[in-house]
Short mmCIF file of C-alpha atoms and ligand atoms in Angstrom, two decimals:
data_model
loop_
_atom_site.label_atom_id
_atom_site.label_comp_id
_atom_site.label_asym_id
_atom_site.label_seq_id
_atom_site.Cartn_x
_atom_site.Cartn_y
_atom_site.Cartn_z
CA UNK A 22 92.78 112.37 132.94
CA UNK A 23 90.33 113.51 129.93
CA UNK A 24 89.41 109.54 128.71
CA UNK A 25 88.77 109.04 125.12
CA UNK A 26 85.92 110.56 123.02
CA UNK A 27 85.39 108.20 120.75
CA UNK A 28 84.50 104.68 120.19
CA UNK A 29 87.41 101.79 119.80
CA UNK A 30 87.04 98.45 118.53
CA UNK A 31 90.31 96.62 118.77
CA UNK A 32 90.93 94.28 116.13
CA UNK A 33 93.40 90.86 115.47
CA UNK A 34 93.90 90.15 111.27
CA UNK A 35 96.70 87.52 109.97
CA UNK A 36 99.26 87.75 108.63
CA UNK A 37 99.83 85.31 104.93
CA UNK A 38 103.46 84.98 106.41
CA UNK A 39 105.46 86.21 109.76
CA UNK A 40 105.93 90.11 109.32
CA UNK A 41 108.50 91.47 112.20
CA UNK A 42 108.28 88.49 113.71
CA UNK A 43 104.58 88.54 114.05
CA UNK A 44 101.99 86.19 113.50
CA UNK A 45 98.56 88.97 113.43
CA UNK A 46 98.71 92.40 113.00
CA UNK A 47 96.61 94.09 116.38
CA UNK A 48 95.30 97.15 116.64
CA UNK A 49 92.11 99.29 116.62
CA UNK A 50 89.70 100.93 115.00
CA UNK A 51 88.25 104.94 116.28
CA UNK A 52 85.31 105.16 114.81
CA UNK A 53 84.12 109.01 114.21
CA UNK A 54 82.76 110.88 110.97
CA UNK A 55 85.37 108.28 109.14
CA UNK A 56 87.18 105.56 110.31
CA UNK A 57 91.53 105.61 111.62
CA UNK A 58 93.21 102.85 112.62
CA UNK A 59 95.40 102.77 115.62
CA UNK A 60 98.17 99.63 115.51
CA UNK A 61 101.27 100.71 116.50
CA UNK A 62 103.84 97.88 116.92
CA UNK A 63 104.27 95.88 120.09
CA UNK A 64 107.88 97.47 120.80
CA UNK A 65 106.99 101.47 120.00
CA UNK A 66 107.23 103.59 122.69
CA UNK A 67 104.98 105.20 124.98
CA UNK A 68 105.65 108.85 121.98
CA UNK A 69 105.14 106.96 119.91
CA UNK A 70 101.67 105.48 120.45
CA UNK A 71 100.80 109.07 121.06
CA UNK A 72 101.86 110.15 117.43
CA UNK A 73 100.12 107.25 115.91
CA UNK A 74 97.26 107.89 117.93
CA UNK A 75 96.59 111.65 116.60
CA UNK A 76 96.73 109.98 113.22
CA UNK A 77 93.80 107.97 113.86
CA UNK A 78 91.79 110.77 115.39
CA UNK A 79 92.85 112.20 112.80
CA UNK A 80 91.69 110.45 110.20
CA UNK A 81 88.40 109.48 112.17
CA UNK A 82 87.49 112.84 112.40
CA UNK A 83 87.85 113.79 109.06
CA UNK A 84 85.29 112.45 105.72
CA UNK A 85 87.59 113.61 102.95
CA UNK A 86 87.28 110.22 100.52
CA UNK A 87 90.33 110.73 98.90
CA UNK A 88 90.59 111.85 94.01
CA UNK A 89 89.50 108.56 93.26
CA UNK A 90 92.88 108.34 91.15
CA UNK A 91 95.17 105.99 91.06
CA UNK A 92 98.25 105.90 92.76
CA UNK A 93 101.59 103.58 91.65
CA UNK A 94 103.08 101.28 94.28
CA UNK A 95 105.76 98.52 95.43
CA UNK A 96 104.41 95.24 95.63
CA UNK A 97 106.25 93.83 99.34
CA UNK A 98 107.78 90.57 99.57
CA UNK A 99 106.64 88.30 102.50
CA UNK A 100 109.99 87.18 103.92
CA UNK A 101 109.32 83.82 102.67
CA UNK A 102 112.53 80.51 102.87
CA UNK A 103 114.63 80.84 100.16
CA UNK A 104 112.98 77.89 98.49
CA UNK A 105 109.33 79.38 98.32
CA UNK A 106 111.19 83.20 97.03
CA UNK A 107 110.69 82.52 93.09
CA UNK A 108 107.70 80.76 93.40
CA UNK A 109 106.41 83.91 95.89
CA UNK A 110 107.72 86.73 93.97
CA UNK A 111 106.56 85.34 90.60
CA UNK A 112 102.41 85.13 91.51
CA UNK A 113 103.49 88.50 93.66
CA UNK A 114 104.32 90.34 90.22
CA UNK A 115 101.48 88.39 88.32
CA UNK A 116 98.56 89.88 90.44
CA UNK A 117 100.13 93.09 91.71
CA UNK A 118 101.09 94.05 87.77
CA UNK A 119 103.84 96.20 90.22
CA UNK A 120 107.17 96.30 89.04
CA UNK A 121 108.69 98.19 91.78
CA UNK A 122 109.92 95.55 94.44
CA UNK A 123 110.65 95.68 98.17
CA UNK A 124 112.60 93.27 99.81
CA UNK A 125 113.79 92.63 103.13
CA UNK A 126 117.56 92.55 103.75
CA UNK A 127 120.32 91.16 106.66
CA UNK A 128 120.83 88.29 108.57
CA UNK A 129 122.28 86.32 106.03
CA UNK A 130 125.89 85.92 104.31
CA UNK A 131 126.25 88.74 101.81
CA UNK A 132 126.60 86.53 99.29
CA UNK A 133 122.97 84.68 100.23
CA UNK A 134 121.20 88.12 99.74
CA UNK A 135 122.66 88.37 96.20
CA UNK A 136 120.98 85.06 95.28
CA UNK A 137 117.97 86.30 96.80
CA UNK A 138 117.85 89.24 94.58
CA UNK A 139 119.57 87.57 91.73
CA UNK A 140 116.25 85.01 92.09
CA UNK A 141 113.93 87.73 91.92
CA UNK A 142 115.21 89.36 89.23
CA UNK A 143 114.73 86.29 87.88
CA UNK A 144 111.61 85.45 88.16
CA UNK A 145 111.06 88.99 87.39
CA UNK A 146 112.31 88.58 83.94
CA UNK A 147 112.52 92.43 82.65
CA UNK A 148 111.32 95.40 84.00
CA UNK A 149 111.97 95.28 87.99
CA UNK A 150 113.17 98.39 90.64
CA UNK A 151 114.34 96.59 94.06
CA UNK A 152 114.06 98.66 97.16
CA UNK A 153 116.01 96.13 99.79
CA UNK A 154 114.88 97.22 103.33
CA UNK A 155 117.79 96.65 106.41
CA UNK A 156 115.57 97.76 108.46
CA UNK A 157 119.16 98.63 110.53
CA UNK A 158 120.85 95.41 110.88
CA UNK A 159 124.14 96.37 109.69
CA UNK A 160 127.01 97.94 110.87
CA UNK A 161 128.81 100.19 107.86
CA UNK A 162 131.25 97.08 106.81
CA UNK A 163 128.72 94.42 106.30
CA UNK A 164 126.66 97.25 104.98
CA UNK A 165 129.23 98.10 102.83
CA UNK A 166 130.04 94.64 101.18
CA UNK A 167 126.89 94.67 99.76
CA UNK A 168 126.63 97.65 98.42
CA UNK A 169 129.21 96.61 97.41
CA UNK A 170 127.93 93.78 95.78
CA UNK A 171 124.49 95.19 94.52
CA UNK A 172 126.82 97.23 92.45
CA UNK A 173 129.34 94.75 90.91
CA UNK A 174 126.14 92.23 90.32
CA UNK A 175 124.64 95.16 88.72
CA UNK A 176 121.08 94.90 90.20
CA UNK A 177 118.30 96.56 89.37
CA UNK A 178 118.00 98.84 92.94
CA UNK A 179 116.16 101.63 93.26
CA UNK A 180 118.23 102.13 96.66
CA UNK A 181 118.41 100.15 100.11
CA UNK A 182 116.14 101.71 102.62
CA UNK A 183 117.60 102.15 106.45
CA UNK A 184 120.93 99.41 105.70
CA UNK A 185 122.85 101.10 109.44
CA UNK A 186 120.36 101.82 112.45
CA UNK A 187 121.80 105.58 113.46
CA UNK A 188 122.21 108.85 111.09
CA UNK A 189 126.11 109.13 111.86
CA UNK A 190 126.39 105.90 110.41
CA UNK A 191 123.91 106.38 106.93
CA UNK A 192 126.60 109.13 106.60
CA UNK A 193 129.75 107.22 106.28
CA UNK A 194 127.51 104.77 104.01
CA UNK A 195 126.80 107.10 101.49
CA UNK A 196 130.27 109.38 101.18
CA UNK A 197 131.09 105.35 99.24
CA UNK A 198 128.31 104.37 97.83
CA UNK A 199 127.33 103.82 94.30
CA UNK A 200 123.60 102.24 95.46
CA UNK A 201 121.04 105.15 96.06
CA UNK A 202 119.76 104.75 99.73
CA UNK A 203 116.52 105.81 102.03
CA UNK A 204 116.38 106.89 105.28
CA UNK A 205 113.22 105.49 107.76
CA UNK A 206 113.60 104.67 110.72
CA UNK A 207 116.25 107.92 111.54
CA UNK A 208 113.08 109.91 110.55
CA UNK A 209 111.21 108.54 113.45
CA UNK A 210 113.60 107.77 116.41
CA UNK A 211 116.98 110.23 115.68
CA UNK A 212 114.84 112.74 115.52
CA UNK A 213 118.02 114.67 116.11
CA UNK A 214 119.32 114.81 112.74
CA UNK A 215 121.91 117.44 110.67
CA UNK A 216 120.97 118.19 106.51
CA UNK A 217 119.47 114.96 105.48
CA UNK A 218 120.58 114.55 101.96
CA UNK A 219 124.51 113.67 103.07
CA UNK A 220 122.42 110.14 104.99
CA UNK A 221 120.29 109.16 102.35
CA UNK A 222 118.96 110.05 98.36
CA UNK A 223 115.34 108.87 98.94
CA UNK A 224 113.14 109.55 102.30
CA UNK A 225 110.10 106.83 103.82
CA UNK A 226 107.57 108.95 105.00
CA UNK A 227 105.15 106.47 107.46
CA UNK A 228 101.81 109.07 107.46
CA UNK A 229 100.81 107.40 110.72
CA UNK A 230 103.32 106.55 113.52
CA UNK A 231 104.32 110.16 112.00
CA UNK A 232 101.12 111.50 113.59
CA UNK A 233 99.16 111.90 110.33
CA UNK A 234 98.90 113.96 107.78
CA UNK A 235 99.15 117.35 108.74
CA UNK A 236 102.61 116.75 111.14
CA UNK A 237 103.59 114.99 107.03
CA UNK A 238 102.65 118.20 105.07
CA UNK A 239 105.32 120.02 107.09
CA UNK A 240 107.94 117.26 107.50
CA UNK A 241 107.85 117.00 104.47
CA UNK A 242 108.44 120.63 103.08
CA UNK A 243 111.60 120.82 105.51
CA UNK A 244 113.26 117.26 104.12
CA UNK A 245 114.32 118.69 100.67
CA UNK A 246 114.73 115.10 99.47
CA UNK A 247 112.43 112.73 97.31
CA UNK A 248 109.46 110.72 99.72
CA UNK A 249 108.19 107.91 99.40
CA UNK A 250 104.84 107.49 100.74
CA UNK A 251 104.70 103.47 102.80
CA UNK A 252 102.86 101.64 105.42
CA UNK A 253 103.29 100.38 108.49
CA UNK A 254 100.77 96.74 107.47
CA UNK A 255 98.31 98.57 108.42
CA UNK A 256 94.65 96.88 107.52
CA UNK A 257 92.70 99.01 104.59
CA UNK A 258 92.03 101.32 106.59
CA UNK A 259 94.37 103.03 107.71
CA UNK A 260 96.76 102.57 104.50
CA UNK A 261 94.15 103.67 102.29
CA UNK A 262 94.23 106.92 104.74
CA UNK A 263 98.23 106.94 103.85
CA UNK A 264 97.08 106.35 99.87
CA UNK A 265 94.77 109.87 100.20
CA UNK A 266 97.75 111.45 101.93
CA UNK A 267 100.11 110.55 99.46
CA UNK A 268 98.12 111.60 96.54
CA UNK A 269 98.20 115.24 98.09
CA UNK A 270 102.02 114.98 97.67
CA UNK A 271 103.97 115.67 94.48
CA UNK A 272 107.01 112.77 94.42
CA UNK A 273 106.75 112.16 90.20
CA UNK A 274 106.00 108.89 88.94
CA UNK A 275 108.00 107.39 91.99
CA UNK A 276 105.62 104.42 93.50
CA UNK A 277 104.50 104.23 96.98
CA UNK A 278 105.22 101.83 99.24
CA UNK A 279 101.70 101.35 100.25
CA UNK A 280 100.80 98.12 98.21
CA UNK A 281 101.04 96.25 101.92
CA UNK A 282 97.22 95.01 101.65
CA UNK A 283 98.57 92.14 100.79
CA UNK A 284 100.31 90.84 103.82
CA UNK A 285 96.85 90.38 105.48
CA UNK A 286 95.53 87.18 105.10
CA UNK A 287 91.66 88.98 106.16
CA UNK A 288 90.46 93.03 106.27
CA UNK A 289 87.73 95.18 107.50
CA UNK A 290 86.46 96.70 104.71
CA UNK A 291 84.59 94.27 101.15
CA UNK A 292 87.05 97.00 99.27
CA UNK A 293 90.75 96.12 100.17
CA UNK A 294 93.28 98.04 99.54
CA UNK A 295 95.11 96.04 96.54
CA UNK A 296 97.51 96.86 94.02
CA UNK A 297 96.62 96.01 90.25
CA UNK A 298 98.27 97.25 87.14
CA UNK A 299 100.71 98.27 90.15
CA UNK A 300 98.63 101.19 91.60
CA UNK A 301 95.93 101.20 94.28
CA UNK A 302 92.94 104.23 94.26
CA UNK A 303 93.83 106.50 96.72
CA UNK A 304 90.35 106.00 98.01
CA UNK A 305 89.51 105.73 101.86
CA UNK A 306 87.51 102.55 102.94
CA UNK A 307 84.72 102.39 104.18
CA UNK A 308 85.07 100.02 107.58
CA UNK A 309 82.67 96.72 107.01
CA UNK A 310 81.10 96.19 110.30
CA UNK A 311 80.76 92.73 109.72
CA UNK A 312 84.46 92.25 109.58
CA UNK A 313 85.61 94.38 112.20
CA UNK A 314 83.04 92.52 114.53
CA UNK A 315 84.65 89.13 113.91
CA UNK A 316 88.61 90.83 114.10
CA UNK A 317 87.10 91.98 117.59
CA UNK A 318 86.08 88.02 118.62
CA UNK A 319 89.88 87.40 117.77
CA UNK A 320 91.18 89.22 119.85
CA UNK A 321 90.88 87.74 123.34
CA UNK A 322 88.98 90.08 126.36
CA UNK A 323 92.35 90.04 128.24
CA UNK A 324 93.95 92.09 124.87
CA UNK A 325 91.01 93.89 124.19
CA UNK A 326 91.39 95.52 127.15
CA UNK A 327 94.86 96.10 127.03
CA UNK A 328 94.46 97.66 123.71
CA UNK A 329 92.09 99.78 125.24
CA UNK A 330 95.03 101.15 127.87
CA UNK A 331 97.08 101.43 125.27
CA UNK A 332 95.19 103.92 123.93
CA UNK A 333 93.85 106.18 126.83
CA UNK A 334 97.35 106.14 127.96
CA UNK A 335 98.70 107.16 124.11
CA UNK A 336 95.85 110.22 124.39
CA UNK A 337 97.07 111.13 127.96
CA UNK A 338 100.18 111.71 126.07
CA UNK A 339 98.87 113.39 123.29
CA UNK A 340 97.71 116.08 125.23
CA UNK A 341 100.22 116.46 127.72
CA UNK A 342 103.18 116.96 124.86
CA UNK A 343 100.26 118.25 122.81
CA UNK A 344 101.09 116.54 120.03
CA UNK A 345 97.16 116.87 118.04
CA UNK A 346 96.92 119.87 115.90
CA UNK A 347 94.14 122.31 116.79
CA UNK A 348 92.18 122.02 113.91
CA UNK A 349 92.23 117.67 114.59
CA UNK A 350 91.25 119.16 118.46
CA UNK A 351 88.54 121.97 117.06
CA UNK A 352 86.99 118.25 114.68
CA UNK A 353 87.32 116.35 117.44
CA UNK A 354 84.86 118.98 120.10
CA UNK A 355 82.56 119.46 117.19
CA UNK A 356 82.04 115.91 116.70
CA UNK A 357 82.41 114.13 120.19
MG1 LIG B 408 111.50 100.13 106.07
#
């Protein structure tokens, strides 16, 4: 087995509020001429891990810093209880200047979800576009009920993301939905799908889980749908790489889902990628060695070892599956 050729450091960063049921974000920073982030979620398969690692290596061997232009983004509401939602939304909108806001839906009654939407709408006052993410938690009947309720309420919903888990369910739903739909998990889990335009109006593209910039450029060309590049609750090392990839894609003035920096209570760079005036700066952020050392110390030794093993096994999977683009292998040969 070929050992992983670059130095990698495990990190643990606290979330502001639980995200995907977790209190902390863990992963590894891979260092070459630049830095890449390997931070697959605990429930990911070996193949998903391998794709993420390919993205991290591609970022680590690519020293390009990005255009430094302003990239419009949506703000992300943490999954706070109803009682805290108005205050949280108001603070978030003020701090970020975003008019597009993403929030999770699912797990509550339609009435309760609608009340949360109204709360955010009131907090925003005027200009608001909402992106609701169901993460596949609905069946078709329940999703339909939500979409009809949102439509009747004339809620300012830009789209509902992946309400149902499968491609076939999304197609059924889209046939009579007055509200635009987006696919996210479909692109990564359900790799065998038909014409995506039958299932959604927008495609959510996550750079690291899909395997990096080269993989994303190929995929976007074949989708035939408008694309929103979104983060995966990464530190600013991974998120700023995503922003540079997003800046290279034509997307009109549609906000990207890269305002996730506000979800973390700490970061790995002195210049975190946080939205201001509704945008982030599309430029790679350098690792701050002191902050990385602190985040490494926050990772118990057993977990550091588990991350190193996970990385080695992901690399073996990536090489065996020929998932690493030739350009990345060549750049790696030159530095490692
Ligand atoms: Mg999503």
